[in-house]
Amino acid sequence: MNSPQLFSAGYLVQVLGSLLLVCCCILGMLYLMRRFSRGGSGNNARLAVLASASVGSRERVVLLRAGDEQILLGVAPGSVRTLHVFAEPVVPDVANAPQRTDFAAILQSVNPLGTRK
């Protein structure tokens, strides 16, 4: 009685081809996620959050860079108010600052609001 070979050439080509296809799909999805991620992640983004501080349980003060101006906003549930518009930058641009590569920075970039579940 002849038993079929478990690792014949055709079977190995099929398995390796499937593995290559799955790896290409994963890399393609990673590329698309980075390409179309929300927010301006590049250095040429015209709108960026420079700093943020919590002033209550649901209220925040946010320093925003919009073009060449820096705007201080008060953010509460259901409302956003302009507190002050700075003609001169009060905080240096963080887009040109060196990026942190430690675990906390990576986790913060994945969950930018810092909320815990």
C-alpha positions in Angstrom: 0.0 0.0 0.0 1.4 3.4 -1.0 1.0 6.2 1.5 1.0 9.7 0.0 4.0 11.8 0.8 3.1 14.4 3.5 5.5 17.0 2.2 5.4 16.7 -1.6 6.7 19.6 -3.7 3.2 20.7 -4.8 2.0 20.8 -1.2 5.0 22.9 0.0 4.6 25.4 -2.9 0.9 25.8 -2.0 1.7 26.3 1.8 4.5 28.8 1.1 2.4 30.6 -1.5 -0.5 31.0 1.0 1.9 32.2 3.7 3.4 34.7 1.3 -0.1 35.9 0.4 -1.1 36.4 4.1 2.1 38.3 4.9 1.5 40.6 1.9 -2.0 41.2 3.0 -0.8 42.1 6.6 1.9 44.5 5.2 -0.7 46.1 2.8 -3.1 46.7 5.7 -0.3 48.2 7.8 0.6 50.6 4.9 -3.1 51.6 4.5 -3.5 52.2 8.2 -0.5 54.5 8.3 -1.4 56.2 5.1 -5.0 57.0 6.0 -4.7 57.3 9.8 -6.7 60.2 11.3 -5.0 63.4 12.0 -2.0 65.0 10.4 1.0 62.9 11.3 3.4 64.6 9.0 5.6 67.6 9.7 3.5 69.7 7.2 0.3 69.3 9.1 -1.5 72.7 9.5 -3.5 71.7 12.6 -1.9 70.1 15.6 -2.6 69.8 19.4 0.5 71.1 21.1 -0.5 70.7 24.8 -3.5 69.6 26.8 -4.5 69.7 30.5 -7.5 68.5 32.4 -9.2 71.1 34.5 -12.1 69.1 35.7 -13.7 65.7 35.4 -14.8 66.4 31.9 -13.3 69.7 31.0 -9.9 70.3 29.3 -7.8 73.2 28.1 -6.1 72.5 24.8 -3.4 74.5 23.1 -3.8 74.1 19.3 -1.6 75.2 16.4 -3.6 76.3 13.4 -1.3 77.5 10.7 1.0 80.1 12.2 -1.2 80.9 15.2 -1.6 79.1 18.6 -5.1 79.0 20.0 -6.1 78.2 23.6 -9.4 76.3 23.7 -11.7 75.3 26.5 -13.3 72.0 25.7 -16.3 70.6 27.6 -19.0 68.1 26.7 -21.0 69.8 24.0 -19.0 73.0 23.7 -15.6 74.3 22.5 -14.7 77.9 23.3 -11.8 80.0 22.2 -10.1 81.3 25.4 -7.2 83.1 23.7 -5.4 83.5 20.4 -1.7 83.9 20.7 0.0 86.1 18.0 3.5 84.8 19.2 4.1 81.1 19.8 4.0 80.3 23.5 5.0 76.6 23.1 7.7 75.5 20.6 6.5 73.4 17.7 6.4 69.8 18.7 6.6 68.6 15.1 10.3 69.4 14.9 11.0 68.0 18.4 12.7 64.6 18.6 10.2 61.7 18.9 10.3 59.4 21.9 10.5 55.7 21.1 9.9 54.2 24.5 6.9 52.1 25.3 4.9 54.9 26.9 5.2 57.0 23.7 4.1 54.1 21.5 1.1 53.4 23.8 0.2 57.1 23.8 0.3 57.2 20.0 -2.1 54.2 19.8 -4.5 55.7 22.4 -4.0 59.4 22.1 -6.7 60.4 24.6 -5.0 58.4 27.4 -8.3 56.8 28.5 -8.2 53.6 30.4 -10.6 50.8 29.8 
